[in-house]
Coordinates of C-alpha atoms in Angstrom, one line a residue:
M7 CA 0.0 0.0 0.0
E8 CA 1.7 3.1 -1.2
N9 CA 1.0 6.6 0.3
G10 CA -1.9 5.0 2.2
E11 CA -3.8 4.3 -1.0
F12 CA -4.9 0.9 -2.3
R13 CA -7.2 -0.6 -4.9
I14 CA -10.3 -2.8 -4.5
S15 CA -12.6 -4.5 -7.0
A16 CA -16.1 -3.1 -7.0
I17 CA -19.3 -3.1 -9.0
N18 CA -20.9 0.2 -10.2
I19 CA -24.6 0.9 -10.4
R20 CA -24.7 -0.7 -13.9
N21 CA -23.3 -4.0 -12.5
E22 CA -20.0 -3.4 -14.3
P23 CA -16.8 -4.4 -12.5
I24 CA -14.4 -1.5 -11.8
E25 CA -11.2 -0.9 -9.9
V26 CA -11.5 1.7 -7.2
L27 CA -8.6 3.6 -5.6
I28 CA -9.1 4.0 -1.9
H29 CA -7.5 6.7 0.2
S30 CA -7.9 8.5 3.5
C31 CA -10.2 11.5 3.4
P32 CA -8.2 14.6 4.5
H33 CA -11.2 16.0 6.4
C34 CA -12.6 13.0 8.3
S35 CA -9.9 10.4 7.9
E36 CA -12.5 7.8 6.6
A37 CA -11.3 5.4 3.9
I38 CA -13.1 6.6 0.7
P39 CA -12.9 6.2 -3.1
K40 CA -10.8 8.7 -5.0
I41 CA -13.0 10.1 -7.8
G42 CA -11.0 12.9 -9.4
E43 CA -12.1 16.2 -10.7
C44 CA -15.4 17.8 -11.7
P45 CA -15.6 17.5 -15.6
E46 CA -17.3 21.0 -15.8
C47 CA -14.9 23.1 -13.8
M48 CA -11.9 20.8 -13.2
T49 CA -12.1 21.3 -9.4
Q50 CA -11.3 18.4 -7.1
F51 CA -14.5 16.8 -5.6
V52 CA -14.7 17.0 -1.8
H53 CA -16.1 14.1 0.3
M54 CA -19.1 15.3 2.2
D55 CA -20.8 12.2 3.6
T56 CA -21.0 8.4 3.5
F57 CA -24.0 6.1 4.1
E58 CA -25.0 2.5 3.5
D59 CA -28.3 1.4 1.9
F60 CA -29.0 -1.7 3.9
K61 CA -31.7 -2.8 1.5
T62 CA -29.3 -3.0 -1.5
G63 CA -25.9 -3.3 0.3
F64 CA -24.6 -0.3 -1.6
I65 CA -22.4 2.2 0.1
H66 CA -23.1 5.8 -1.1
Y67 CA -20.2 8.3 -1.1
I68 CA -21.4 11.9 -1.4
Y69 CA -19.0 14.4 -2.9
E70 CA -19.4 18.1 -3.7
C71 CA -17.7 20.3 -6.2
N72 CA -16.8 23.6 -4.6
G73 CA -16.1 25.2 -8.0
C74 CA -19.6 24.9 -9.6
P75 CA -22.6 27.0 -8.8
P76 CA -24.6 25.7 -5.7
D77 CA -27.5 24.3 -7.8
R78 CA -25.1 21.9 -9.6
R79 CA -22.7 20.9 -6.9
K80 CA -23.9 17.4 -5.8
A81 CA -22.2 14.4 -7.3
R82 CA -22.8 10.9 -6.1
K83 CA -20.4 7.9 -6.4
V84 CA -22.1 4.6 -5.6
I85 CA -20.0 1.4 -5.3
K86 CA -20.5 -2.1 -3.8
A87 CA -17.6 -4.3 -2.9
T88 CA -17.3 -7.6 -4.8
G89 CA -16.0 -11.0 -3.7
I90 CA -12.7 -11.3 -2.0
I91 CA -9.8 -12.2 -4.3
D92 CA -7.3 -13.2 -1.6
E93 CA -6.7 -12.9 2.2
S94 CA -5.2 -9.4 1.9
R95 CA -8.4 -8.2 0.3
L96 CA -10.4 -9.7 3.1
S97 CA -8.5 -7.6 5.7
I98 CA -8.9 -4.5 3.5
K99 CA -12.6 -5.1 3.2
K100 CA -12.9 -5.6 7.0
D101 CA -10.9 -2.4 7.6
L102 CA -13.2 -0.5 5.3
A103 CA -16.3 -1.8 7.1
D104 CA -14.8 -0.9 10.5
S105 CA -13.8 2.6 9.3
F106 CA -17.3 3.1 8.0
L107 CA -19.0 2.0 11.2
K108 CA -16.7 4.1 13.4
S109 CA -17.4 7.2 11.2
G110 CA -21.1 7.0 12.1
G111 CA -21.9 6.9 8.4
Y112 CA -25.0 4.7 8.7

């Protein structure tokens, strides 16, 4: 794990497999996906909140672009972790779940 970042396999809302880069949020220290910049204004998205939909099992990561006008700021990244590939992935998934529960994000 370099610079506190690592990759996990996930499924997006269209059931497509994706690789997700996880890092520590500079504001709340929660382990969150890195999603890049706003395509409209090229400003880095800021993590605002995380919650889990227990009916679907999806974890919702809420980000906001501080560069766009307020009426267009919300961006939502939704991912769901897939099966474990190896034992190291199992500990990563457990750490993510523990971090999520400790953050009060449910």
